[in-house]
Amino acid sequence: MDRIVVQGGQRLIGEVEVSGSKNAALPQMTAALLTDEPLTIRGMPDLVDVSTTKALLQTLGVKIEGAREMTLDASDVSSTEAPYDVVRRMRASILVLGPLVARFGHAKVSLPGGCAIGVRPINLHLAGLRSMGVKIDLEHGYVVAQGKPQGAKVVFDFPTVGGTENILMAATLAKGTTVIENAAREPEIVDLARLLSAMGAKIEGAGSEVITVEGVERLHGADWDLMPDRIETGTLMTAAAITRGNVLLRGARAGDLEAVVEKFKDAGVSIEPQTDGVRVSCVDRPRAVDLRTAPYPGFPTDMQAQFMALMTLAQGTSVITETIFENRFMHVPELRRLGAQIQIEGRSAVVRGVELPSGATVMATDLRASASLVLAGLAASGTTIVRRVYHLDRGYERIERKLASLGATIRREKE
C-alpha cells in the first residue's frame, strides 16, 4: 500500500495540464454498449475507476484498445450480466443497466455495494426504467431488467446524476419520446448528451431541468474528445490558493465551476480565465467564506473537503454545510490532527482558521477526503504523511507528480 509524504511550505508556481474528466469518462465508456460500431474517446485519464469500468465492459464482451485514446467495440457483446465481483468495486458500474436494456432488452446487474460517504440508492434509476415499461425485479442481490424501454415521462424526486445518465442512455434507443424532468444539470451530463448526439441520438435540453429524447432505431460509432475534469481543476485551484502560489491550469474551463470560482473570489483568490486555461493566484492569507453544497449549478459536494482545507487557514470563521451526503465530514478528524479548529454541528462544520497548520500522519477515508489532506499538507509546517491513498488513485491521475512539477516537495512511497 502506498502513502504520500508532503513537506509543506512551498509556493506552487508554474503550469500544469488538467486531465480528462473521470465523471464524464465512465458513462461515456458505457455508452459504447449502445452501438455495434466502434466508439473512440480521446483524452482518457489513467485512473483506477477507468480501469474498473474497462474490466466490467470486457466482462460483457466489449473489445477495448488503447489508453489515452481508447476505442471500444461492442459489436460482439457476449453477456448482459454485470457480476458482483466487478460491480462491488465501483458504484458507477450501475451505468451499464440503461444501455444494456436499451439495446438488448434485458440485463442483470449486481446491486452496488455501500459507500463510505453515505447512502446512494439506485431506486431512482429503477423507477425511471419502470416508467419506461421495463420490468424490474430484485433477485439474490441482482437487478434483473426485462423489456426494451418505451418513450415516457420520467420525473425524478431528486436531480440524480447517475439516474439521469442511465435514463438518458436508455431513452436514445427507446420507441417514442422520453421527457426527463428534474434532470441533473452537471456539465458531465451535457458532455454525455453531446457524445450521444454525435452517435446519432436526438436530444434537446441537456444542461436544463428538462431533457427531451426522441428515440432512434440505432446509434453509430463516433470519435470524441473528453471534457477536462472540473473537480481536478477545483482541487488544483485550491493547491495554488492554499500555498499562495501562481499557477496556470492548462485546459481548465472556469465555466464548469462557476459556484466554486465565486467562493474562491470571495476568499480573495484571483481566478483569471485565459485562452489556454485558467490562472489561479493568491498573495495574502485567504478570507473565511461560508458555503452550502447543492446539486449543479450549486457548490459541488465533490469540492467540499478541498475547500474546507483552504478554510482551515483562512482569516476568520467559515460555516460549511453539506446537504448531499450524510457522512462527508470524515476528513474533519484528520484535518484536526494537522491543527485545524473545526466543530461539527449537525450537517455543518464551523471552521476557525489558524495561521499555520502543523504536519502530522493522517489517514484518507475517501477520494475527495484524500485530496483535502494532501492540500492541507502543502500548507502545513513540517512533514505530513497521508496513508491509504488508494482512494486518491480512483479520481486523480498521479496528483503528486503534478504538484511536484509546480514546486511542491512531495513523493509517493510504499508503506
mmCIF file of N, CA and C in Angstrom, residues 332-408:
data_model
loop_
_atom_site.group_PDB
_atom_site.id
_atom_site.type_symbol
_atom_site.label_atom_id
_atom_site.label_comp_id
_atom_site.label_asym_id
_atom_site.label_seq_id
_atom_site.Cartn_x
_atom_site.Cartn_y
_atom_site.Cartn_z
ATOM 1 N N VAL A 332 -12.700 15.517 8.681
ATOM 2 C CA VAL A 332 -12.558 16.517 9.746
ATOM 3 C C VAL A 332 -11.612 16.058 10.863
ATOM 4 N N PRO A 333 -11.773 14.840 11.413
ATOM 5 C CA PRO A 333 -10.829 14.424 12.464
ATOM 6 C C PRO A 333 -9.380 14.415 12.000
ATOM 7 N N GLU A 334 -9.160 14.099 10.724
ATOM 8 C CA GLU A 334 -7.787 14.072 10.208
ATOM 9 C C GLU A 334 -7.250 15.490 10.030
ATOM 10 N N LEU A 335 -8.091 16.427 9.579
ATOM 11 C CA LEU A 335 -7.649 17.822 9.493
ATOM 12 C C LEU A 335 -7.331 18.376 10.878
ATOM 13 N N ARG A 336 -8.085 17.933 11.873
ATOM 14 C CA ARG A 336 -7.786 18.364 13.242
ATOM 15 C C ARG A 336 -6.403 17.897 13.682
ATOM 16 N N ARG A 337 -5.983 16.739 13.206
ATOM 17 C CA ARG A 337 -4.642 16.250 13.550
ATOM 18 C C ARG A 337 -3.565 17.188 13.017
ATOM 19 N N LEU A 338 -3.903 17.951 11.996
ATOM 20 C CA LEU A 338 -2.968 18.923 11.436
ATOM 21 C C LEU A 338 -3.093 20.298 12.106
ATOM 22 N N GLY A 339 -3.921 20.369 13.138
ATOM 23 C CA GLY A 339 -4.064 21.625 13.870
ATOM 24 C C GLY A 339 -5.285 22.430 13.509
ATOM 25 N N ALA A 340 -6.139 21.906 12.617
ATOM 26 C CA ALA A 340 -7.344 22.640 12.242
ATOM 27 C C ALA A 340 -8.310 22.734 13.422
ATOM 28 N N GLN A 341 -9.029 23.853 13.498
ATOM 29 C CA GLN A 341 -10.040 24.056 14.532
ATOM 30 C C GLN A 341 -11.420 23.970 13.869
ATOM 31 N N ILE A 342 -12.028 22.785 13.971
ATOM 32 C CA ILE A 342 -13.302 22.515 13.300
ATOM 33 C C ILE A 342 -14.270 21.898 14.293
ATOM 34 N N GLN A 343 -15.476 22.432 14.329
ATOM 35 C CA GLN A 343 -16.526 21.909 15.199
ATOM 36 C C GLN A 343 -17.701 21.474 14.320
ATOM 37 N N ILE A 344 -18.141 20.227 14.492
ATOM 38 C CA ILE A 344 -19.277 19.734 13.722
ATOM 39 C C ILE A 344 -20.565 20.049 14.475
ATOM 40 N N GLU A 345 -21.495 20.666 13.757
ATOM 41 C CA GLU A 345 -22.812 20.975 14.313
ATOM 42 C C GLU A 345 -23.863 20.489 13.325
ATOM 43 N N GLY A 346 -24.327 19.242 13.536
ATOM 44 C CA GLY A 346 -25.284 18.644 12.612
ATOM 45 C C GLY A 346 -24.643 18.421 11.257
ATOM 46 N N ARG A 347 -25.214 19.023 10.223
ATOM 47 C CA ARG A 347 -24.681 18.873 8.870
ATOM 48 C C ARG A 347 -23.797 20.053 8.479
ATOM 49 N N SER A 348 -23.359 20.798 9.482
ATOM 50 C CA SER A 348 -22.463 21.932 9.222
ATOM 51 C C SER A 348 -21.160 21.758 9.985
ATOM 52 N N ALA A 349 -20.098 22.296 9.397
ATOM 53 C CA ALA A 349 -18.795 22.336 10.054
ATOM 54 C C ALA A 349 -18.414 23.798 10.252
ATOM 55 N N VAL A 350 -18.141 24.173 11.484
ATOM 56 C CA VAL A 350 -17.697 25.522 11.793
ATOM 57 C C VAL A 350 -16.170 25.504 11.851
ATOM 58 N N VAL A 351 -15.546 26.238 10.931
ATOM 59 C CA VAL A 351 -14.087 26.193 10.765
ATOM 60 C C VAL A 351 -13.501 27.536 11.179
ATOM 61 N N ARG A 352 -12.664 27.509 12.203
ATOM 62 C CA ARG A 352 -11.968 28.726 12.651
ATOM 63 C C ARG A 352 -10.532 28.651 12.138
ATOM 64 N N GLY A 353 -10.180 29.558 11.273
ATOM 65 C CA GLY A 353 -8.893 29.485 10.617
ATOM 66 C C GLY A 353 -7.726 29.654 11.576
ATOM 67 N N VAL A 354 -6.657 28.908 11.317
ATOM 68 C CA VAL A 354 -5.401 29.066 12.058
ATOM 69 C C VAL A 354 -4.350 29.563 11.078
ATOM 70 N N GLU A 355 -3.353 30.233 11.596
ATOM 71 C CA GLU A 355 -2.380 30.856 10.697
ATOM 72 C C GLU A 355 -1.457 29.836 10.054
ATOM 73 N N LEU A 356 -1.072 28.791 10.787
ATOM 74 C CA LEU A 356 -0.141 27.820 10.235
ATOM 75 C C LEU A 356 -0.444 26.423 10.779
ATOM 76 N N PRO A 357 -1.017 25.549 9.961
ATOM 77 C CA PRO A 357 -1.211 24.160 10.390
ATOM 78 C C PRO A 357 0.139 23.470 10.579
ATOM 79 N N SER A 358 0.145 22.351 11.289
ATOM 80 C CA SER A 358 1.377 21.609 11.514
ATOM 81 C C SER A 358 1.244 20.196 10.950
ATOM 82 N N GLY A 359 2.327 19.692 10.392
ATOM 83 C CA GLY A 359 2.318 18.383 9.768
ATOM 84 C C GLY A 359 2.061 17.262 10.755
ATOM 85 N N ALA A 360 1.468 16.172 10.249
ATOM 86 C CA ALA A 360 1.189 15.000 11.079
ATOM 87 C C ALA A 360 0.913 13.824 10.151
ATOM 88 N N THR A 361 0.772 12.639 10.711
ATOM 89 C CA THR A 361 0.362 11.468 9.946
ATOM 90 C C THR A 361 -1.156 11.373 9.982
ATOM 91 N N VAL A 362 -1.764 11.263 8.812
ATOM 92 C CA VAL A 362 -3.222 11.232 8.702
ATOM 93 C C VAL A 362 -3.629 10.073 7.794
ATOM 94 N N MET A 363 -4.920 9.733 7.839
ATOM 95 C CA MET A 363 -5.421 8.588 7.081
ATOM 96 C C MET A 363 -6.587 9.023 6.198
ATOM 97 N N ALA A 364 -6.511 8.714 4.919
ATOM 98 C CA ALA A 364 -7.575 9.051 3.974
ATOM 99 C C ALA A 364 -8.748 8.090 4.133
ATOM 100 N N THR A 365 -9.970 8.636 4.014
ATOM 101 C CA THR A 365 -11.172 7.824 4.179
ATOM 102 C C THR A 365 -11.970 7.671 2.894
ATOM 103 N N ASP A 366 -11.794 8.582 1.952
ATOM 104 C CA ASP A 366 -12.486 8.504 0.667
ATOM 105 C C ASP A 366 -11.723 9.358 -0.336
ATOM 106 N N LEU A 367 -12.219 9.393 -1.558
ATOM 107 C CA LEU A 367 -11.497 10.039 -2.653
ATOM 108 C C LEU A 367 -11.229 11.517 -2.388
ATOM 109 N N ARG A 368 -12.258 12.300 -2.145
ATOM 110 C CA ARG A 368 -12.059 13.750 -2.000
ATOM 111 C C ARG A 368 -11.429 14.097 -0.658
ATOM 112 N N ALA A 369 -11.696 13.287 0.375
ATOM 113 C CA ALA A 369 -11.012 13.492 1.652
ATOM 114 C C ALA A 369 -9.507 13.329 1.486
ATOM 115 N N SER A 370 -9.092 12.367 0.664
ATOM 116 C CA SER A 370 -7.665 12.172 0.392
ATOM 117 C C SER A 370 -7.048 13.451 -0.150
ATOM 118 N N ALA A 371 -7.738 14.053 -1.118
ATOM 119 C CA ALA A 371 -7.217 15.279 -1.728
ATOM 120 C C ALA A 371 -7.112 16.398 -0.704
ATOM 121 N N SER A 372 -8.108 16.505 0.188
ATOM 122 C CA SER A 372 -8.087 17.586 1.173
ATOM 123 C C SER A 372 -6.890 17.463 2.109
ATOM 124 N N LEU A 373 -6.512 16.244 2.435
ATOM 125 C CA LEU A 373 -5.385 16.035 3.348
ATOM 126 C C LEU A 373 -4.058 16.361 2.666
ATOM 127 N N VAL A 374 -3.940 16.016 1.399
ATOM 128 C CA VAL A 374 -2.737 16.385 0.649
ATOM 129 C C VAL A 374 -2.632 17.906 0.554
ATOM 130 N N LEU A 375 -3.760 18.565 0.258
ATOM 131 C CA LEU A 375 -3.758 20.030 0.168
ATOM 132 C C LEU A 375 -3.364 20.673 1.488
ATOM 133 N N ALA A 376 -3.928 20.179 2.586
ATOM 134 C CA ALA A 376 -3.582 20.735 3.891
ATOM 135 C C ALA A 376 -2.097 20.544 4.187
ATOM 136 N N GLY A 377 -1.560 19.391 3.765
ATOM 137 C CA GLY A 377 -0.139 19.127 3.969
ATOM 138 C C GLY A 377 0.753 20.084 3.218
ATOM 139 N N LEU A 378 0.290 20.578 2.053
ATOM 140 C CA LEU A 378 1.079 21.543 1.281
ATOM 141 C C LEU A 378 1.313 22.838 2.058
ATOM 142 N N ALA A 379 0.326 23.186 2.923
ATOM 143 C CA ALA A 379 0.412 24.455 3.645
ATOM 144 C C ALA A 379 0.944 24.300 5.064
ATOM 145 N N ALA A 380 1.037 23.062 5.553
ATOM 146 C CA ALA A 380 1.424 22.833 6.948
ATOM 147 C C ALA A 380 2.935 22.938 7.127
ATOM 148 N N SER A 381 3.339 23.282 8.337
ATOM 149 C CA SER A 381 4.765 23.263 8.653
ATOM 150 C C SER A 381 5.190 21.828 8.935
ATOM 151 N N GLY A 382 6.373 21.485 8.501
ATOM 152 C CA GLY A 382 6.868 20.142 8.754
ATOM 153 C C GLY A 382 6.348 19.130 7.747
ATOM 154 N N THR A 383 6.334 17.868 8.148
ATOM 155 C CA THR A 383 6.018 16.759 7.250
ATOM 156 C C THR A 383 4.632 16.196 7.535
ATOM 157 N N THR A 384 3.873 16.011 6.472
ATOM 158 C CA THR A 384 2.567 15.359 6.557
ATOM 159 C C THR A 384 2.633 14.055 5.783
ATOM 160 N N ILE A 385 2.167 12.982 6.387
ATOM 161 C CA ILE A 385 2.113 11.673 5.736
ATOM 162 C C ILE A 385 0.646 11.284 5.588
ATOM 163 N N VAL A 386 0.218 11.083 4.349
ATOM 164 C CA VAL A 386 -1.162 10.695 4.069
ATOM 165 C C VAL A 386 -1.178 9.209 3.723
ATOM 166 N N ARG A 387 -1.830 8.422 4.554
ATOM 167 C CA ARG A 387 -1.887 6.974 4.358
ATOM 168 C C ARG A 387 -3.167 6.584 3.625
ATOM 169 N N ARG A 388 -3.184 5.354 3.088
ATOM 170 C CA ARG A 388 -4.328 4.783 2.361
ATOM 171 C C ARG A 388 -4.704 5.641 1.155
ATOM 172 N N VAL A 389 -3.722 5.999 0.347
ATOM 173 C CA VAL A 389 -4.001 6.879 -0.782
ATOM 174 C C VAL A 389 -4.544 6.136 -2.000
ATOM 175 N N TYR A 390 -4.868 4.847 -1.840
ATOM 176 C CA TYR A 390 -5.516 4.146 -2.949
ATOM 177 C C TYR A 390 -6.850 4.818 -3.287
ATOM 178 N N HIS A 391 -7.464 5.473 -2.324
ATOM 179 C CA HIS A 391 -8.670 6.256 -2.611
ATOM 180 C C HIS A 391 -8.354 7.339 -3.645
ATOM 181 N N LEU A 392 -7.218 7.991 -3.468
ATOM 182 C CA LEU A 392 -6.826 9.104 -4.328
ATOM 183 C C LEU A 392 -6.700 8.660 -5.786
ATOM 184 N N ASP A 393 -6.207 7.452 -5.991
ATOM 185 C CA ASP A 393 -5.941 6.967 -7.342
ATOM 186 C C ASP A 393 -7.211 6.658 -8.120
ATOM 187 N N ARG A 394 -8.360 6.622 -7.443
ATOM 188 C CA ARG A 394 -9.623 6.420 -8.141
ATOM 189 C C ARG A 394 -9.972 7.625 -9.011
ATOM 190 N N GLY A 395 -9.592 8.819 -8.573
ATOM 191 C CA GLY A 395 -10.060 10.002 -9.272
ATOM 192 C C GLY A 395 -9.020 11.038 -9.634
ATOM 193 N N TYR A 396 -7.755 10.816 -9.236
ATOM 194 C CA TYR A 396 -6.684 11.760 -9.571
ATOM 195 C C TYR A 396 -5.544 11.000 -10.225
ATOM 196 N N GLU A 397 -5.086 11.551 -11.322
ATOM 197 C CA GLU A 397 -4.038 10.904 -12.100
ATOM 198 C C GLU A 397 -2.669 11.343 -11.582
ATOM 199 N N ARG A 398 -2.131 10.542 -10.623
ATOM 200 C CA ARG A 398 -0.820 10.832 -10.041
ATOM 201 C C ARG A 398 -0.680 12.307 -9.686
ATOM 202 N N ILE A 399 -1.570 12.758 -8.837
ATOM 203 C CA ILE A 399 -1.609 14.175 -8.496
ATOM 204 C C ILE A 399 -0.308 14.629 -7.845
ATOM 205 N N GLU A 400 0.406 13.703 -7.190
ATOM 206 C CA GLU A 400 1.659 14.110 -6.551
ATOM 207 C C GLU A 400 2.692 14.540 -7.598
ATOM 208 N N ARG A 401 2.642 13.945 -8.794
ATOM 209 C CA ARG A 401 3.582 14.350 -9.852
ATOM 210 C C ARG A 401 3.237 15.746 -10.360
ATOM 211 N N LYS A 402 1.943 16.031 -10.491
ATOM 212 C CA LYS A 402 1.537 17.361 -10.946
ATOM 213 C C LYS A 402 1.942 18.419 -9.927
ATOM 214 N N LEU A 403 1.721 18.130 -8.659
ATOM 215 C CA LEU A 403 2.086 19.088 -7.617
ATOM 216 C C LEU A 403 3.601 19.274 -7.547
ATOM 217 N N ALA A 404 4.351 18.191 -7.708
ATOM 218 C CA ALA A 404 5.814 18.281 -7.694
ATOM 219 C C ALA A 404 6.312 19.138 -8.851
ATOM 220 N N SER A 405 5.642 19.035 -10.009
ATOM 221 C CA SER A 405 6.065 19.826 -11.170
ATOM 222 C C SER A 405 5.874 21.322 -10.934
ATOM 223 N N LEU A 406 5.040 21.668 -9.945
ATOM 224 C CA LEU A 406 4.793 23.072 -9.603
ATOM 225 C C LEU A 406 5.650 23.541 -8.442
ATOM 226 N N GLY A 407 6.513 22.648 -7.927
ATOM 227 C CA GLY A 407 7.433 23.039 -6.866
ATOM 228 C C GLY A 407 7.150 22.463 -5.507
ATOM 229 N N ALA A 408 6.101 21.644 -5.388
ATOM 230 C CA ALA A 408 5.827 21.030 -4.093
ATOM 231 C C ALA A 408 6.890 19.990 -3.760
#
